[in-house]
Tab-separated table of C-alpha atoms in Angstrom:
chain	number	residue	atom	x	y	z
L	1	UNK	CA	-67.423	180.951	-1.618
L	2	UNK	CA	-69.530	177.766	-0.145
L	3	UNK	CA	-67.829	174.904	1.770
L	4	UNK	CA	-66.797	171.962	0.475
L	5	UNK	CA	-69.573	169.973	-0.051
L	6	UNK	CA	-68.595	165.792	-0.037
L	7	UNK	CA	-70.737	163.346	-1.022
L	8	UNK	CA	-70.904	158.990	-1.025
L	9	UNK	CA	-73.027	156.662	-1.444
L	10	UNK	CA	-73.939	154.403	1.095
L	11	UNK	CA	-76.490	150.643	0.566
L	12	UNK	CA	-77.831	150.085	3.919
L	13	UNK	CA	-77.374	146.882	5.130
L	14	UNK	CA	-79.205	144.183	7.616
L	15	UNK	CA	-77.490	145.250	10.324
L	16	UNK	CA	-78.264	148.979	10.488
L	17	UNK	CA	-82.029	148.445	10.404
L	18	UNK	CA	-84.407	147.706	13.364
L	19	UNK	CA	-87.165	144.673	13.302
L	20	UNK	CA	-88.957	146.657	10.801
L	21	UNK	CA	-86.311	146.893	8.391
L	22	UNK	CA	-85.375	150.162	8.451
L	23	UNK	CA	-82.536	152.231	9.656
L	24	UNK	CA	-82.023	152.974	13.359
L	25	UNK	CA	-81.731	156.359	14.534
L	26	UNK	CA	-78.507	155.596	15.749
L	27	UNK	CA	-77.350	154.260	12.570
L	28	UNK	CA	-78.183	157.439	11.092
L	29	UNK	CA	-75.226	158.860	13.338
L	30	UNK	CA	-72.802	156.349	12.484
L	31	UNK	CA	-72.982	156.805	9.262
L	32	UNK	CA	-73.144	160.024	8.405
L	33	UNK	CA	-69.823	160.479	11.130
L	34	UNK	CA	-68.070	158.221	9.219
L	35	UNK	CA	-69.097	160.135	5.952
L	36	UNK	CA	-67.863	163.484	7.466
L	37	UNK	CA	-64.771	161.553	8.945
L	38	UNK	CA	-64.099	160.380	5.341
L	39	UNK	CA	-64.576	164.119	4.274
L	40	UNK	CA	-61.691	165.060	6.865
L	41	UNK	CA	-59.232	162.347	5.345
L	42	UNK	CA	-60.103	163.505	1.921
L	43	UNK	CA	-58.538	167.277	2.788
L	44	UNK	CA	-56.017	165.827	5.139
L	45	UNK	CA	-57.652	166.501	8.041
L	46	UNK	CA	-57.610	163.145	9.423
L	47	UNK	CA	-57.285	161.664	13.006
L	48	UNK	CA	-53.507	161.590	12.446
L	49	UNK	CA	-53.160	165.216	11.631
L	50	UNK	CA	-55.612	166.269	15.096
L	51	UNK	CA	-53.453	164.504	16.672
L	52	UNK	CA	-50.401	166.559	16.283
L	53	UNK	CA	-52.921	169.150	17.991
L	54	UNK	CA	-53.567	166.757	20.963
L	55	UNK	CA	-57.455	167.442	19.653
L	56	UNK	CA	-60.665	165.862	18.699
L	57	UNK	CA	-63.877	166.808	17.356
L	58	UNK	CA	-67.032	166.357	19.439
L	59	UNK	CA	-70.435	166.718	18.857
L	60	UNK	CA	-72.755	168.679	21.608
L	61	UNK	CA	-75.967	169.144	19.495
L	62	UNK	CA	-78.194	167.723	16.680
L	63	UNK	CA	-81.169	168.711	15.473
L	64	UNK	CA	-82.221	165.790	12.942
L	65	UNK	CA	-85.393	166.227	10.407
L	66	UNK	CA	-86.890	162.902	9.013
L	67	UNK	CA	-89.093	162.905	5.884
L	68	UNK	CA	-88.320	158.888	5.893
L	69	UNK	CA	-85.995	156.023	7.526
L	70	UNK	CA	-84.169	154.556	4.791
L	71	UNK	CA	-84.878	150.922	4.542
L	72	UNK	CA	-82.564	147.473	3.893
L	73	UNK	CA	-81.017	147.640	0.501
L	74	UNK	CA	-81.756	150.927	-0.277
L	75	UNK	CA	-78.668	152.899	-1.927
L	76	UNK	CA	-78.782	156.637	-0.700
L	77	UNK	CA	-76.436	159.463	-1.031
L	78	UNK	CA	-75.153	161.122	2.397
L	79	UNK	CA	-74.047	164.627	2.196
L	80	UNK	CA	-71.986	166.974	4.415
L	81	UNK	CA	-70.548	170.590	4.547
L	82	UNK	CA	-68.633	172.115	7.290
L	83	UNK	CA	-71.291	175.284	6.362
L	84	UNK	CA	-70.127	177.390	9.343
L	85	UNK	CA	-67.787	178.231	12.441
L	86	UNK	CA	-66.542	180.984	14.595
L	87	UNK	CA	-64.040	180.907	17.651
L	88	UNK	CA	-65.164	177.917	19.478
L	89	UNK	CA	-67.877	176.311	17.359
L	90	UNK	CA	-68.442	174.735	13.813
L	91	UNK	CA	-71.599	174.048	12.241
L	92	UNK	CA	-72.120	171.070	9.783
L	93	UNK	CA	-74.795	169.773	7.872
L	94	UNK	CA	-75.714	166.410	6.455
L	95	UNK	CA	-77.902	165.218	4.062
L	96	UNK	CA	-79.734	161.595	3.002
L	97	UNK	CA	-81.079	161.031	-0.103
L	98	UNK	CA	-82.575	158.392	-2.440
L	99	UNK	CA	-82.556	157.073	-5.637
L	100	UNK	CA	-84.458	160.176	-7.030
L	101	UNK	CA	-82.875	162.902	-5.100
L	102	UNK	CA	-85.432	162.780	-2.582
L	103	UNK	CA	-84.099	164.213	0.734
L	104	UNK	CA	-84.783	161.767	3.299
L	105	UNK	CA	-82.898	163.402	6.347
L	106	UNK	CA	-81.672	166.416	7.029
L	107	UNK	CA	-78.506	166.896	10.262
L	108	UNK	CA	-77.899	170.208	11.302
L	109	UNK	CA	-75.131	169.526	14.022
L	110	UNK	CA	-72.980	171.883	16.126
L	111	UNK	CA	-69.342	170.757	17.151
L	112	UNK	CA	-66.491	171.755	18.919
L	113	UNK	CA	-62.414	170.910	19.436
L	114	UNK	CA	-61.460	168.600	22.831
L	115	UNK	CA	-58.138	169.023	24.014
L	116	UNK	CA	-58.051	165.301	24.150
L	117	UNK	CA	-55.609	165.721	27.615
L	118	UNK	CA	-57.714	168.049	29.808
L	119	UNK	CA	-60.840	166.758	28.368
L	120	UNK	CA	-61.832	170.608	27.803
L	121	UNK	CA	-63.297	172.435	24.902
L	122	UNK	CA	-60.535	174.453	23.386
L	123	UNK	CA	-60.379	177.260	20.653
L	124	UNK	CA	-60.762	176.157	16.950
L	125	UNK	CA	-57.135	175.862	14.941
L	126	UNK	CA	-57.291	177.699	11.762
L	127	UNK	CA	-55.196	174.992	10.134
L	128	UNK	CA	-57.919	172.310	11.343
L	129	UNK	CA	-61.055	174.672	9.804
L	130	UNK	CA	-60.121	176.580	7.221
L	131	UNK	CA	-59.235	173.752	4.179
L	132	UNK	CA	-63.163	173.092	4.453
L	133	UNK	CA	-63.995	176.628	3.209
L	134	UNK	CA	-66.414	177.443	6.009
L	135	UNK	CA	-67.954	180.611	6.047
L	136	UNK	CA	-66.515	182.839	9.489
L	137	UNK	CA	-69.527	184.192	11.619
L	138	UNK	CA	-69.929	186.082	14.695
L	139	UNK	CA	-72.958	183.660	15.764
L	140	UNK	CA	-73.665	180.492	14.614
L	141	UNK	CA	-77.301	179.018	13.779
L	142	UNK	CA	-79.407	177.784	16.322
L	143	UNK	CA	-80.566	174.397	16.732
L	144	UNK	CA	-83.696	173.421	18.657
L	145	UNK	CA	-83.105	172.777	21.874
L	146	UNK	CA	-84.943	169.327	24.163
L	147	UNK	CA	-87.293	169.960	26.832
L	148	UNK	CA	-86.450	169.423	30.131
L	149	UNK	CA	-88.124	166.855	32.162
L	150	UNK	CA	-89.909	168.008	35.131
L	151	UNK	CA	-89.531	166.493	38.531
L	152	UNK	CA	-93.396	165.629	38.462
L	153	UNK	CA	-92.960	163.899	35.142
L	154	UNK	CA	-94.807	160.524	34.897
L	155	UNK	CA	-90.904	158.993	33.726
L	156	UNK	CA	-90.251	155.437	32.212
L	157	UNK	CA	-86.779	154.853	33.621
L	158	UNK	CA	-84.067	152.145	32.333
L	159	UNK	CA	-80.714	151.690	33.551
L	160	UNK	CA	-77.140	150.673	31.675
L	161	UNK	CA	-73.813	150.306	32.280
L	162	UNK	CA	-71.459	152.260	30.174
L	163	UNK	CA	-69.070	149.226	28.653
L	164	UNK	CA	-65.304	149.076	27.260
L	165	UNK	CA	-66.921	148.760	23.406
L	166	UNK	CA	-69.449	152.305	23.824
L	167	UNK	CA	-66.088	154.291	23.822
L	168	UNK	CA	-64.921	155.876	20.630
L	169	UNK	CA	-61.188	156.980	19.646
L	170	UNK	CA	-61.631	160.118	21.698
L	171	UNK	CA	-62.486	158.418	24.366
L	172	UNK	CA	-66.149	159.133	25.177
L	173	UNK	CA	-69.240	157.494	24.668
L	174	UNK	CA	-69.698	157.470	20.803
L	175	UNK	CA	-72.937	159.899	19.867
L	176	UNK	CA	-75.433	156.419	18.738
L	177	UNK	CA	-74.446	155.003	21.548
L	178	UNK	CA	-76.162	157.505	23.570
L	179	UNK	CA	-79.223	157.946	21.144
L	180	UNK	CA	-79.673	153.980	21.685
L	181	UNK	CA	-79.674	154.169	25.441
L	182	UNK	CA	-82.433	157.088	24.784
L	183	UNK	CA	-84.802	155.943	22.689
L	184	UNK	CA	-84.811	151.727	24.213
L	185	UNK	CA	-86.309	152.835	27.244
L	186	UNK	CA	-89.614	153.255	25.083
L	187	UNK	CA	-91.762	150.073	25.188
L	188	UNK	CA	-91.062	148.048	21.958
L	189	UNK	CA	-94.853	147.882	20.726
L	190	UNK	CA	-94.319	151.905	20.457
L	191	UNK	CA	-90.710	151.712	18.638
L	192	UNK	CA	-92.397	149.028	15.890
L	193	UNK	CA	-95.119	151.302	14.847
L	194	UNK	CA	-93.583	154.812	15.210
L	195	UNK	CA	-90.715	156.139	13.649
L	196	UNK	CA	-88.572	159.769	14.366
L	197	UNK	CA	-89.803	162.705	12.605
L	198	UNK	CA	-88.011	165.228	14.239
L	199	UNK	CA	-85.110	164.643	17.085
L	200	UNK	CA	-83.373	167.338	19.026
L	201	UNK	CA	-79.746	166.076	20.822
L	202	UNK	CA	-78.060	167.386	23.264
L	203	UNK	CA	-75.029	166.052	25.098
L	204	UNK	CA	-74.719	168.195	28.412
L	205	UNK	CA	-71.952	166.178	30.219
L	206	UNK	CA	-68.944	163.185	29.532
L	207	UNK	CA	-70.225	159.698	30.263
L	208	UNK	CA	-67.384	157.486	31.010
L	209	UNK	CA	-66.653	153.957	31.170
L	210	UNK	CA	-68.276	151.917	33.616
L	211	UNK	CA	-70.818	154.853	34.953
L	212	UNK	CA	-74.157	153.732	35.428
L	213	UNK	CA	-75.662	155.658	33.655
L	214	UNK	CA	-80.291	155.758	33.697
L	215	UNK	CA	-82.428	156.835	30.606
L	216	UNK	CA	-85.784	158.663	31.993
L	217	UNK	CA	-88.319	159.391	29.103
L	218	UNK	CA	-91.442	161.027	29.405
L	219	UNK	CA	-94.449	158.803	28.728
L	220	UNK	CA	-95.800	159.367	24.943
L	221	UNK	CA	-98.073	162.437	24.369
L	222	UNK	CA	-100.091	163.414	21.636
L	223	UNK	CA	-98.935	166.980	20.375
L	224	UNK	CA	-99.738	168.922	17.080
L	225	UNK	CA	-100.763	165.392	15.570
L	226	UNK	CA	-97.527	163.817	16.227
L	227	UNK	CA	-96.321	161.708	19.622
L	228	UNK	CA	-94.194	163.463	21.861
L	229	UNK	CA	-91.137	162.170	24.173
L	230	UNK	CA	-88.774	164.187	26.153
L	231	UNK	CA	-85.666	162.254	27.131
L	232	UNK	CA	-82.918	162.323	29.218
L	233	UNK	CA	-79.512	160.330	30.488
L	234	UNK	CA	-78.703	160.508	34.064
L	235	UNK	CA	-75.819	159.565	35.471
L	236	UNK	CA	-75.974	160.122	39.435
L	237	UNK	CA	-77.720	163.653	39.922
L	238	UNK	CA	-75.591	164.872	36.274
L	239	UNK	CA	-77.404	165.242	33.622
L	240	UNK	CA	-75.485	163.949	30.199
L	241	UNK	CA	-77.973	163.864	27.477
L	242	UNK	CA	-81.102	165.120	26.538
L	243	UNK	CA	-83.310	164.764	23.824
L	244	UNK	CA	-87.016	165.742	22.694
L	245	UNK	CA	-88.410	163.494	19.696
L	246	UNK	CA	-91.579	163.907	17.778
L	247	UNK	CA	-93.051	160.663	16.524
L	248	UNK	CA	-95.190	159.359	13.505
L	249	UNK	CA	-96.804	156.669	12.760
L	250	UNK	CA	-95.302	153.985	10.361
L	251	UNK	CA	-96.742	153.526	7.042
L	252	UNK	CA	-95.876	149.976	5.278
């Protein structure tokens, strides 16, 4: 039997979309959490019923595939289905589509259960996976994972300070916030003429609030016929994020 699959439809306003007019990266994340959120009410899975487990969900890697940003106004469906899991990890997979069925994105994204208390990864509840009709594996799929940056790098380096509104219900640094802090460190004249085509997420470590935190990214390099950025957050000597994105140029 195949997981639940849950769909919506979602217009994309102003306010999700960049200079250019079309979706941000990190608007991508919000929304399709809040479609997979909506998902979890839906079979009764909400935040009130993890919290009778003292849990939360939490993302540690995304690998995202971009045909196309959606742009202002545009109506597209979002997808998700909690495909896979096994002791300690779930797999789930999101979808963006237009008008014509078109997929525009495709999220593969690997999660796991916080003991919201100890801050610790914790083994999955059956009562919190099994209503989505996942599929039980021995090992889950693999996502891609970011290059590391190299000491000898040539790095563009930004620094931010972690503030009371990045922290989400679980009390971390919600996932755009970090993707945000990742990709602004790129000089703006780049960002208005390229756009994501492929972006692989890791989160390695907890920001918290009021770290000073430093996003390092590679300078752009042509690869394959698309530009190249390796990326990572920084907070002291700790690694918390990395990321790898290949770029394309826009087409208007």
């Amino acid at each position: 039997m195949a997981a639940l699959l849950y769909t919506e439809n979602h217009e994309v306003p102003y306010y999700e979309c960049d200079v250019t007019n079309r979706m941000t990266p990190a608007m991508i994340l919000n929304t399709i959490i809040l479609i997979s959120e909506h998902q979890n009410i839906e079979l009764g899975l909400g935040i009130d019923f993890l919290d009778k487990f003292n849990l939360g969900w939490v993302v540690v890697q995304y690998e995202i595939d971009i045909e196309r940003m959606p742009v202002m106004n545009e109506t597209i469906a979002i997808s998700t289905q909690a495909t896979s899991y096994n002791r300690f990890f779930a797999f789930r997979e999101f979808w963006i589509k237009d008008s014509n069925g078109e997929t525009l994105v495709h999220v593969k994204s690997t999660w796991v259960t916080m003991d919201r208390t100890a801050r610790k990864m914790v083994s999955i509840p059956e009562a919190v996976i099994l209503p989505y009709q996942s599929e039980a594996v021995k090992r889950m799929p693999r996502l891609k994972r970011p290059t590391n940056i190299n000491e000898s790098d040539d790095l563009i380096k930004k620094p931010y300070q972690v503030r009371y509104y990045d922290i989400d219900g679980n009390g971390h640094v919600n996932n755009a916030h970090y993707l945000e802090w990742l990709t602004d460190v790129l000089p703006m004249d780049f960002l208005t003429t390229h756009e994501p085509k492929q972006i692989s997420l890791r989160f390695e470590n907890e920001v918290q609030y009021g770290h000073m935190i430093e996003s390092q990214v590679t300078k752009p390099v042509e690869s394959e016929g698309s530009m190249v950025t390796h990326h990572q957050i920084v907070v002291e000597d700790t690694i918390s994020a990395t990321a790898t994105i290949e770029w394309r140029s826009r087409v208007e």
